[in-house]
Tab-separated table of C-alpha atoms and ligand atoms in Angstrom:
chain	number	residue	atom	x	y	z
A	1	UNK	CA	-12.931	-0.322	-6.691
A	2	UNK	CA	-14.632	0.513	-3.248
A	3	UNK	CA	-16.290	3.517	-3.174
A	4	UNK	CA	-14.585	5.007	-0.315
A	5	UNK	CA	-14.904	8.639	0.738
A	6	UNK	CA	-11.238	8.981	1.067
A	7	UNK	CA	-8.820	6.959	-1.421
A	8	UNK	CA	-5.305	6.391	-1.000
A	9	UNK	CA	-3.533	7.780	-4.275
A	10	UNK	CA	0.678	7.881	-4.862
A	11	UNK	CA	2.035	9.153	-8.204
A	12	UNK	CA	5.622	8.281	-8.821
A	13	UNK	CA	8.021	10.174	-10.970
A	14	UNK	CA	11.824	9.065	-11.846
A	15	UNK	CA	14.203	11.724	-11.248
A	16	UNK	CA	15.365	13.178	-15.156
A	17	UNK	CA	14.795	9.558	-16.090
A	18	UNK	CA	16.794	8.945	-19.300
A	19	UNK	CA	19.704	11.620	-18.370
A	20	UNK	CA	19.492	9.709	-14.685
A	21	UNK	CA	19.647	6.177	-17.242
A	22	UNK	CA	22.439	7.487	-18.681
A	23	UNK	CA	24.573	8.764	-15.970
A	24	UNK	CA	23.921	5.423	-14.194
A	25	UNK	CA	25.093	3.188	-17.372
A	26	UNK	CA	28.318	5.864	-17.760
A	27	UNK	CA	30.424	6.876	-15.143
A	28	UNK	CA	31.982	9.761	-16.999
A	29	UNK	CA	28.360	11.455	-16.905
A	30	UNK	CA	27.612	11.003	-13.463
A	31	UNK	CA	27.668	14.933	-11.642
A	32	UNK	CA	27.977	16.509	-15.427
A	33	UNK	CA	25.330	18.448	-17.100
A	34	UNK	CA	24.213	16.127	-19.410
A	35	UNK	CA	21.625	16.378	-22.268
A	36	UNK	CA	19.526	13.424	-23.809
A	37	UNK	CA	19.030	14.452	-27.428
A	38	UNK	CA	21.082	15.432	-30.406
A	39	UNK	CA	23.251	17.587	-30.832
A	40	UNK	CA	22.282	18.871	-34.617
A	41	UNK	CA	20.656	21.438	-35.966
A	42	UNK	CA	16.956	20.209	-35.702
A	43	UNK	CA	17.534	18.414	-32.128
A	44	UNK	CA	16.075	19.266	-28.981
A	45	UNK	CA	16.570	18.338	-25.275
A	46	UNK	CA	14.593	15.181	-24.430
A	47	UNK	CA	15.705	15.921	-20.845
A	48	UNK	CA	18.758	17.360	-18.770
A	49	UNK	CA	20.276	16.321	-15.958
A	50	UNK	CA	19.639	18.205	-12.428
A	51	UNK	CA	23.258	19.396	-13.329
A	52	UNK	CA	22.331	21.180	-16.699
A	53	UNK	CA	18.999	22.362	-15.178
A	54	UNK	CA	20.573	24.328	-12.832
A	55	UNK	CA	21.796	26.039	-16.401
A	56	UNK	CA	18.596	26.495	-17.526
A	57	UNK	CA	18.845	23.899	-19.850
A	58	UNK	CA	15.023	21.744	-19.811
A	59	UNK	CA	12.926	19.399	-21.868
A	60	UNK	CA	12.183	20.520	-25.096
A	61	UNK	CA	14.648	23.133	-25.640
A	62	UNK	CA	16.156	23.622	-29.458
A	63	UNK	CA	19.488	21.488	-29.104
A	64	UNK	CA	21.593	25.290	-30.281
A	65	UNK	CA	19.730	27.217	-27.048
A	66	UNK	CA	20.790	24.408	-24.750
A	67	UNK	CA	24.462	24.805	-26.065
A	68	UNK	CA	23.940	28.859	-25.637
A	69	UNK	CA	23.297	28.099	-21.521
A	70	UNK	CA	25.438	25.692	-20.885
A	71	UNK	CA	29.045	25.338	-23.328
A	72	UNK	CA	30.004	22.294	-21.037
A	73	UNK	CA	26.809	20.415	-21.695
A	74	UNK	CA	27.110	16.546	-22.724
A	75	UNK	CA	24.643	15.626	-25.479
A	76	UNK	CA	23.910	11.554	-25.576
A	77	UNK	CA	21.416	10.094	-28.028
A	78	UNK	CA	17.970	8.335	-26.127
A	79	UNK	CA	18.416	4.274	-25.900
A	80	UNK	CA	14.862	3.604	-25.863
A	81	UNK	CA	14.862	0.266	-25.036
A	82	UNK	CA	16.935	0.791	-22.007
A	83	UNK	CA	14.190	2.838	-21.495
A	84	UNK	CA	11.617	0.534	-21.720
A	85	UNK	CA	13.488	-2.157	-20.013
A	86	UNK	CA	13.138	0.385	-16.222
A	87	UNK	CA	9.601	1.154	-17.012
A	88	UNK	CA	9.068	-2.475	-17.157
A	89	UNK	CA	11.326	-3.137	-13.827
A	90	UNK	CA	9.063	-0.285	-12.106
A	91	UNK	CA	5.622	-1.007	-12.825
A	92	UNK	CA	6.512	-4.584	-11.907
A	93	UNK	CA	7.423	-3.623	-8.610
A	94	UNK	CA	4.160	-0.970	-8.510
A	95	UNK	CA	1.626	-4.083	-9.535
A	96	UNK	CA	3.452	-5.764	-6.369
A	97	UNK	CA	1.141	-3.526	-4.484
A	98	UNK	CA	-1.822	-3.127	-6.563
A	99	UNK	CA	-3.662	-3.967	-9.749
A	100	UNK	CA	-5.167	-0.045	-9.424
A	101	UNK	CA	-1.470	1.208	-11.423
A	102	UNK	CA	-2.319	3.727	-14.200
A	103	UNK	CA	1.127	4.515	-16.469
A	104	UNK	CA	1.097	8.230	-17.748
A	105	UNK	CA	4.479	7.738	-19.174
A	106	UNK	CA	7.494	5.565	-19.407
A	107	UNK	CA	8.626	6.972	-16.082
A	108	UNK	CA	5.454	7.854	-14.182
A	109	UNK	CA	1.988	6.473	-12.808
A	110	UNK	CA	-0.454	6.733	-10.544
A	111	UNK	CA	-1.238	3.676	-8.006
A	112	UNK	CA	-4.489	3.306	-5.810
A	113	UNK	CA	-3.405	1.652	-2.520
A	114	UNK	CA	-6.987	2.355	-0.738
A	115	UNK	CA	-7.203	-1.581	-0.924
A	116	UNK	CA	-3.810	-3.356	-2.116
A	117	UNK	CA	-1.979	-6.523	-1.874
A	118	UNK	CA	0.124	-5.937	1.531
A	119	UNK	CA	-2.878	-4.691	3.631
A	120	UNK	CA	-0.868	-2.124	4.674
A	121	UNK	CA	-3.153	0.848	5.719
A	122	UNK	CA	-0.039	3.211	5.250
A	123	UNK	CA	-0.355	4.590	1.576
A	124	UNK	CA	3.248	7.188	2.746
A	125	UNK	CA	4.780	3.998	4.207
A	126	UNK	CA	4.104	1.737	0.776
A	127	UNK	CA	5.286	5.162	-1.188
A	128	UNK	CA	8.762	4.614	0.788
A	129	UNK	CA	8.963	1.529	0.101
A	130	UNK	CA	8.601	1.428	-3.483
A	131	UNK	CA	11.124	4.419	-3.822
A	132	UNK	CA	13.483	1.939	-2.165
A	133	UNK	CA	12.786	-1.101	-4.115
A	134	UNK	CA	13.199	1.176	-7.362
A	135	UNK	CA	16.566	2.237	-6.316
A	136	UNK	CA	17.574	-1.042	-5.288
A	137	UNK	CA	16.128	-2.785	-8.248
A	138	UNK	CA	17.501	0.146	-11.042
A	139	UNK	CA	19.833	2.231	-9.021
A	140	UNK	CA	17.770	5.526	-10.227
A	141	UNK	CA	15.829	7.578	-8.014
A	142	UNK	CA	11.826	8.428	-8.318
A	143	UNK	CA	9.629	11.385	-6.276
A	144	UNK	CA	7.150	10.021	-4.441
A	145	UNK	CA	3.783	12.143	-3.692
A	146	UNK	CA	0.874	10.395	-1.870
A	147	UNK	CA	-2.983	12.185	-1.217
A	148	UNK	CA	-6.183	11.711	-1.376
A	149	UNK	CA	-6.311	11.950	-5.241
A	150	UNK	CA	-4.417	12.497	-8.674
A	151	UNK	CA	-4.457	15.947	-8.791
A	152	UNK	CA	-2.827	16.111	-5.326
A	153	UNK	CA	-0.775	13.019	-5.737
A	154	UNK	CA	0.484	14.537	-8.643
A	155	UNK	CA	1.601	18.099	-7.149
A	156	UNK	CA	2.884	16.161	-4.129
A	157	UNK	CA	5.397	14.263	-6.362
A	158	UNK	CA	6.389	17.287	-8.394
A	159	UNK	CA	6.759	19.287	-4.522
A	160	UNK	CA	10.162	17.822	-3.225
A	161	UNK	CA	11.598	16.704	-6.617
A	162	UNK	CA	14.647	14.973	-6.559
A	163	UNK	CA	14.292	11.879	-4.804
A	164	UNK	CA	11.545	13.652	-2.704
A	165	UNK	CA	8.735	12.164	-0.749
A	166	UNK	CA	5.681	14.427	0.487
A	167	UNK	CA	2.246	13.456	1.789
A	168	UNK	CA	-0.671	15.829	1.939
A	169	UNK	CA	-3.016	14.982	4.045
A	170	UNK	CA	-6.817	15.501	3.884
A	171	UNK	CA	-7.458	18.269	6.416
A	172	UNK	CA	-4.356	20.255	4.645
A	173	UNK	CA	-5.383	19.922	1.184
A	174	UNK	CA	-7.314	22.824	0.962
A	175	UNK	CA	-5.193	25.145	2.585
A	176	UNK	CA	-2.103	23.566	-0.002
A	177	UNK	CA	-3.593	24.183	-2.927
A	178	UNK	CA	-4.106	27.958	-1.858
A	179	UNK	CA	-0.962	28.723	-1.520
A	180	UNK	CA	0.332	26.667	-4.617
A	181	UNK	CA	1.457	29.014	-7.376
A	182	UNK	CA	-0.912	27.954	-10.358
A	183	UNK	CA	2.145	26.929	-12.483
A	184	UNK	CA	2.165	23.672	-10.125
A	185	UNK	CA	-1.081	23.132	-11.215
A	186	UNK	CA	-1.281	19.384	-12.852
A	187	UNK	CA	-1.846	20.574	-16.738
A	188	UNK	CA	-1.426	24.282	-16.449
A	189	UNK	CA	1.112	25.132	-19.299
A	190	UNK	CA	2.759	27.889	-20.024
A	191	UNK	CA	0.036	29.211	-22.360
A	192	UNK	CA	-2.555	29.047	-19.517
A	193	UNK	CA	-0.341	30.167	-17.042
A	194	UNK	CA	0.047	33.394	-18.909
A	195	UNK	CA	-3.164	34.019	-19.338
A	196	UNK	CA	-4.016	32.966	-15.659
A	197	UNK	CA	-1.474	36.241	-14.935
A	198	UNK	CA	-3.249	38.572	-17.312
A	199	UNK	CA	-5.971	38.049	-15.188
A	200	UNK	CA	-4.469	38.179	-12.255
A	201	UNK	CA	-3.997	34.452	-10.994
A	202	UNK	CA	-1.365	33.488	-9.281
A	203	UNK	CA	-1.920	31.277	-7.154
A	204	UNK	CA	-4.704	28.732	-6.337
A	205	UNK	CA	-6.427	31.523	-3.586
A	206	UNK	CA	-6.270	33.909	-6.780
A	207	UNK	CA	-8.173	30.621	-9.021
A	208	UNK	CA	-10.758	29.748	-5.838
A	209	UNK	CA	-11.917	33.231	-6.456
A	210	UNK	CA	-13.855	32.366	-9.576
A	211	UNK	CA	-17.079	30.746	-10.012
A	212	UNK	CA	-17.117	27.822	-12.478
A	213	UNK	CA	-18.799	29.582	-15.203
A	214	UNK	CA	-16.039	32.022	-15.196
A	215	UNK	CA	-13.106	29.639	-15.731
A	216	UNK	CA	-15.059	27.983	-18.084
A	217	UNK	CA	-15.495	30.960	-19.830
A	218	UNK	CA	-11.872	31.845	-19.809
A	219	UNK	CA	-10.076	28.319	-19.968
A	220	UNK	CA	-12.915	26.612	-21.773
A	221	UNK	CA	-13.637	22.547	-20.910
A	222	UNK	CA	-10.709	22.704	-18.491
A	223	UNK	CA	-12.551	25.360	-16.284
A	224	UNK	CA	-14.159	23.051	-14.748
A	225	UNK	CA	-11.148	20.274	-13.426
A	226	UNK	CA	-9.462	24.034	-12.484
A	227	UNK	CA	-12.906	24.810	-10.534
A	228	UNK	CA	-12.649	21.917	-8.423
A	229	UNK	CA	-8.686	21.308	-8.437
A	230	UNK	CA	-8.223	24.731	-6.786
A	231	UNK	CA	-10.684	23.280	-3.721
A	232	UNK	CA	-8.511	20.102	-3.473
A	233	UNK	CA	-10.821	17.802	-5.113
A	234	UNK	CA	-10.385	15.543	-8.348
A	235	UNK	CA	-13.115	12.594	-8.841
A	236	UNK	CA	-11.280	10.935	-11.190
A	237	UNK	CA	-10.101	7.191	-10.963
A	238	UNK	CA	-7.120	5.359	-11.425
A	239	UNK	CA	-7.670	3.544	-14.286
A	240	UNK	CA	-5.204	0.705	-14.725
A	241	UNK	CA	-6.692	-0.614	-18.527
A	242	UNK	CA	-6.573	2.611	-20.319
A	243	UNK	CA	-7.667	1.642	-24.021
A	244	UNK	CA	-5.084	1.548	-27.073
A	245	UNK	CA	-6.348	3.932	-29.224
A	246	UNK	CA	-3.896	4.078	-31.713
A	247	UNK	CA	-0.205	3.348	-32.280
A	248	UNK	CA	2.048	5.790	-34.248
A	249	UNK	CA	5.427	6.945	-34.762
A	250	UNK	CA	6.414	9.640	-36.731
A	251	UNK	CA	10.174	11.174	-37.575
A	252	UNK	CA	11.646	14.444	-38.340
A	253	UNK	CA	14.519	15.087	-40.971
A	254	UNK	CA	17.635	16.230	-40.162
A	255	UNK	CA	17.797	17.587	-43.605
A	256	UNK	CA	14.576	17.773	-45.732
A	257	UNK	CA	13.311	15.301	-48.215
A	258	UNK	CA	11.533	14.887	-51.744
A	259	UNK	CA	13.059	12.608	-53.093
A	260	UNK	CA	10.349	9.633	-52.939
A	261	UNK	CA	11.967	6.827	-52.473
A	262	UNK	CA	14.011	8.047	-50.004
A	263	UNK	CA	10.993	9.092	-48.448
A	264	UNK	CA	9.505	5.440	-49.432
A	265	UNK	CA	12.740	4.117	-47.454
A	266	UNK	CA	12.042	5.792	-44.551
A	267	UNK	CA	8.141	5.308	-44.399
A	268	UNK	CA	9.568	1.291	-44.239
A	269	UNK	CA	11.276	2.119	-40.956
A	270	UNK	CA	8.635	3.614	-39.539
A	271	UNK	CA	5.989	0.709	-40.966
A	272	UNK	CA	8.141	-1.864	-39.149
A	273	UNK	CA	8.382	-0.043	-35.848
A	274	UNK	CA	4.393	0.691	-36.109
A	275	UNK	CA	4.002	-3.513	-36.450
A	276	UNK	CA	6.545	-4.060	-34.024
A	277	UNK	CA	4.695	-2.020	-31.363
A	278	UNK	CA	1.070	-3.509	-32.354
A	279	UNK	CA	2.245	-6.870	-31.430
A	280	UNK	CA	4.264	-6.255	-28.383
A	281	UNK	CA	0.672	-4.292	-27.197
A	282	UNK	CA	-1.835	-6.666	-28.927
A	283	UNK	CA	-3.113	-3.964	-30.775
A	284	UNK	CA	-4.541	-3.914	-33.747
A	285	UNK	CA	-6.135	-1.437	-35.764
A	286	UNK	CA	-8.125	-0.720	-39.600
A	287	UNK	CA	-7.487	2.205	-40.412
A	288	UNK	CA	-3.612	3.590	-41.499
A	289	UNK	CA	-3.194	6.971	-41.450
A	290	UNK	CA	-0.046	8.750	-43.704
A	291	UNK	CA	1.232	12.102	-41.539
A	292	UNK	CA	3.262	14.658	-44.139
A	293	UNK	CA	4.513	17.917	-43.109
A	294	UNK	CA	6.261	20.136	-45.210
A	295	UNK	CA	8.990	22.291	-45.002
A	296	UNK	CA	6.520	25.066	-44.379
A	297	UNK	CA	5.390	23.313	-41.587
A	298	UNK	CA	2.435	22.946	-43.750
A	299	UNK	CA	0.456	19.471	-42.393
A	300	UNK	CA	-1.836	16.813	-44.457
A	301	UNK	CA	-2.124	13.388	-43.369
A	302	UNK	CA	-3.918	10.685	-45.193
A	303	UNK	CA	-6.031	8.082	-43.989
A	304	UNK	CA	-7.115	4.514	-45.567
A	305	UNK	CA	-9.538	2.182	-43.583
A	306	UNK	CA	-9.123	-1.429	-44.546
A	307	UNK	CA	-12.049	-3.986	-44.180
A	308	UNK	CA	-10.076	-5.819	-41.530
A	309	UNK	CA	-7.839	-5.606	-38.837
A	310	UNK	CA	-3.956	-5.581	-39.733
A	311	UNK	CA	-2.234	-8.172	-37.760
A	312	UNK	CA	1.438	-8.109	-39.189
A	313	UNK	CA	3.822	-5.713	-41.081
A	314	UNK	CA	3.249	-7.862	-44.455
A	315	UNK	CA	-0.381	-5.877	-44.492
A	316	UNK	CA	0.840	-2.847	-43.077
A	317	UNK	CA	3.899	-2.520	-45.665
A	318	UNK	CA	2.123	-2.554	-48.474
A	319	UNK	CA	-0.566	0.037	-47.927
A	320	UNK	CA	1.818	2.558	-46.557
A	321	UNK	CA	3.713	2.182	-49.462
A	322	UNK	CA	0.949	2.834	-51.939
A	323	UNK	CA	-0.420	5.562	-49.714
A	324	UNK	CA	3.398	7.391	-50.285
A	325	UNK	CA	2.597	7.532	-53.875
A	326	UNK	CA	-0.674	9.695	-53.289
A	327	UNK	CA	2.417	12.890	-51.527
A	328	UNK	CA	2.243	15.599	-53.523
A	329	UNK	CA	5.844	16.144	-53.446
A	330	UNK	CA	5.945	18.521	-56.640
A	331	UNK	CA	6.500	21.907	-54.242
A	332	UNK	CA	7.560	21.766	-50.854
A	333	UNK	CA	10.266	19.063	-49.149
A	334	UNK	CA	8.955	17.698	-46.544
A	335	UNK	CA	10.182	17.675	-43.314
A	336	UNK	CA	8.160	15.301	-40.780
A	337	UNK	CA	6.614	11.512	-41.728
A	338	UNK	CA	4.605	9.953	-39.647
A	339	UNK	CA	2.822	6.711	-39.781
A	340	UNK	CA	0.082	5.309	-37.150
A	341	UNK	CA	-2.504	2.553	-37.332
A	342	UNK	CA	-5.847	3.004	-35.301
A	343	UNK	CA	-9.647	2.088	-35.296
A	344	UNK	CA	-9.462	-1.014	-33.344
A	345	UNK	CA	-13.113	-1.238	-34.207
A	346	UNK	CA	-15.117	-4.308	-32.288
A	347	UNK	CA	-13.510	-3.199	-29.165
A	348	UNK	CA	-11.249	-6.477	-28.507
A	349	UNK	CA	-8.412	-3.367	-27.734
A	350	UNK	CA	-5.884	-3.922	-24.517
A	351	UNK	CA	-3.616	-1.478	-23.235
A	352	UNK	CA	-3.746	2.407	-24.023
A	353	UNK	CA	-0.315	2.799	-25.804
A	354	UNK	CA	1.382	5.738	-27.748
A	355	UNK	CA	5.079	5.221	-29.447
A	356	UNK	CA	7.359	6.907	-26.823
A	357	UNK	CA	9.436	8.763	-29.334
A	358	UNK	CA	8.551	11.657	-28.083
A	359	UNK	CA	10.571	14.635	-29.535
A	360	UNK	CA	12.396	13.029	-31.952
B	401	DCP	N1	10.531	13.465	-22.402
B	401	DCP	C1	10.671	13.781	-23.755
B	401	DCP	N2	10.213	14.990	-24.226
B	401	DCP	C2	9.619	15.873	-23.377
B	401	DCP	C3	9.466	15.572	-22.017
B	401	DCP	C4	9.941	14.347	-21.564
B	401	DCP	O1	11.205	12.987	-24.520
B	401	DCP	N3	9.189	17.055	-23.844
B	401	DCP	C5	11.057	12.184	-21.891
B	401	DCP	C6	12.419	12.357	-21.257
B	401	DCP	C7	12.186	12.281	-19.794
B	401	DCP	C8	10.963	11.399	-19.679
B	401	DCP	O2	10.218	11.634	-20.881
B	401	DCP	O3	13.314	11.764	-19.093
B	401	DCP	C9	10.122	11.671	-18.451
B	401	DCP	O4	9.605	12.990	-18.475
B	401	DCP	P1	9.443	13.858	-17.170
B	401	DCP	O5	8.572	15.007	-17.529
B	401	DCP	O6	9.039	13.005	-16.011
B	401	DCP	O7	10.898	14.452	-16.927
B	401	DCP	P2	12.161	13.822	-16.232
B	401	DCP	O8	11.871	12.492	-15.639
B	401	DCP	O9	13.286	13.840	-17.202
B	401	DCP	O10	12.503	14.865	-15.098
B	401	DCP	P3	11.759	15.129	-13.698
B	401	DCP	O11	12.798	14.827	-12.653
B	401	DCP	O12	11.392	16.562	-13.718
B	401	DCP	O13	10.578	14.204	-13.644
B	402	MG	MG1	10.197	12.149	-14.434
């Protein structure tokens, strides 16, 4: 990458992408509240249409809550490999542009257009263009934000959401970020946000007021990205070959489990998706960790590392299997299993990758 001064940086968002998925694949959902998730107990929202958010209904909600706000609300269970199939359709069209495309998600990324493939000098104009090719290509909608870096990029995206486009330019980024309230902040949860309002930050005028040391001192390591976020600047690069660090799934119960070889059956679901996903992302990995948590939310995972690499579920299989056998599963059902293979070791890793199960 050129080291120019001033980069050209777009992050694009789809619009509630698997609700907007859904509603596009099924008439009968289209202008309905609609939640992707189940239904059950244990489920929560994976995300809600515009219509349900208007009920308060939002990603990560218990399933139950959702149904409190909003009686009319349509649950549909996630098709992942829909899913999958428009994050593939978008990033082709992004890489039509530029090599510079870093994913964050199924649904979003960052693209450097400084330098791209069109030689267009227009980083808003190749923004537009890509919203249209996305609709055109998957009939869904994305936000569009374009700036000088992620952090703004980012916050411009977010700014106009649905279907929104917004450019800030250099000379305004300071001034933006002033009057941006600090929940708008890229990475500020609600955690941090609270504690940004017990002391008195609201906004990013409220955040330039303290030195580094003291956000450091309050916020920790990310003091110092909120130190130079609240003047506009971020340093850090699109980086389009983000390492695979690990691959893992993991699944929670609808009803708990101790019964081992039910638990053994289910561990054989996850061990295939696990290989499944290492091959489609040439990853591969030594080390197999075992993720248990028990009804008491209590946690223990358990690790083995293997003297080579495992290539194909017919490794994988059977050292999950005997790893099962070490649960303790004399007290507590458990509740959660989770499987993930890691420690790529001599560094002949591709693609950064994480199973996209998300929530469920
Ligand atoms: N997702 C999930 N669990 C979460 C958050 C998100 O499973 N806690 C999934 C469902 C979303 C997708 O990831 O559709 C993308 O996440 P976003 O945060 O971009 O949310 P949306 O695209 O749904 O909505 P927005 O229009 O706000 O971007
Ligand atoms: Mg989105």
């Amino acid at each position: 990458m050129p080291k120019l001064k001033l980069r050209k940086i777009i992050h694009i968002d789809m619009d509630a992408f698997y609700a907007s998925v859904e509603q596009r694949d099924n008439e009968a959902l289209r202008g309905k509240p609609v939640a992707v998730g189940y239904s059950e107990a244990r489920g929560v929202v994976a995300t809600a249409s515009y219509e349900a958010r208007k009920f308060g209904v939002h990603s990560a909600m218990p399933s139950l809550t959702a149904k409190n706000k909003c009686p009319q609300l349509i649950f549909v269970p996630p098709r992942f490999d829909v899913y999958h199939e428009v994050s593939t359709q978008i990033r082709e069209i992004f890489w039509e542009y530029t090599d510079w495309v870093e994913p964050l998600s199924l649904d979003e990324a960052f693209l450097d257009v400084t330098v791209n493939h069109k030689n267009n000098p227009s980083a808003g104009l190749i923004a537009k263009e890509i919203q249209r090719k996305i609709f055109e290509k998957t009939g869904l909608t994305a936000s569009a934000g374009v700036s000088i870096n992620k952090f703004l990029a980012k916050v411009a995206s977010d700014y106009k959401k649905p279907n929104g486009f917004f450019v800030i330019p250099p000379e305004q980024a300071e001034t933006f970020v002033e009057e941006l309230k600090i929940e708008q902040f890229f990475g500020v949860g609600k955690v941090t946000a609270q504690k940004m309002h017990d002391n008195r930050i609201f906004t990013g005028y409220d955040l330039k007021q303290y030195s580094e040391a003291g956000l450091v001192k309050l916020f920790g390591k990310a003091g110092h990205s909120l130190y130079l976020n609240a003047r506009g600047i971020d340093d850090r690069e699109v980086e389009p070959n983000r390492i695979t660090k690990s691959v893992s799934t993991e699944t929670t119960f609808l009803k708990d489990k101790s019964n081992r070889i039910l638990l053994t059956l289910e561990l054989y679901h996850l061990a295939k998706e696990v290989a499944e996903r290492m091959n489609e992302e040439s990853f591969y990995g030594r080390t197999i960790t075992l993720k248990v948590k028990y009804a008491d939310f209590k946690l223990i995972t358990k690790s083995k590392t293997l003297p080579q690499k495992i290539t194909h579920f017919r490794q994988l299989w059977p050292v999950a299997r005997e790893m099962m056998k070490w649960v303790d599963l004399s007290g507590q059902p458990v509740r959660l299993l989770g499987l993930g293979v890691s420690n790529a070791g001599d560094g002949t890793e591709t693609k950064y990758t994480q199973l996209e199960l998300g929530l469920f």
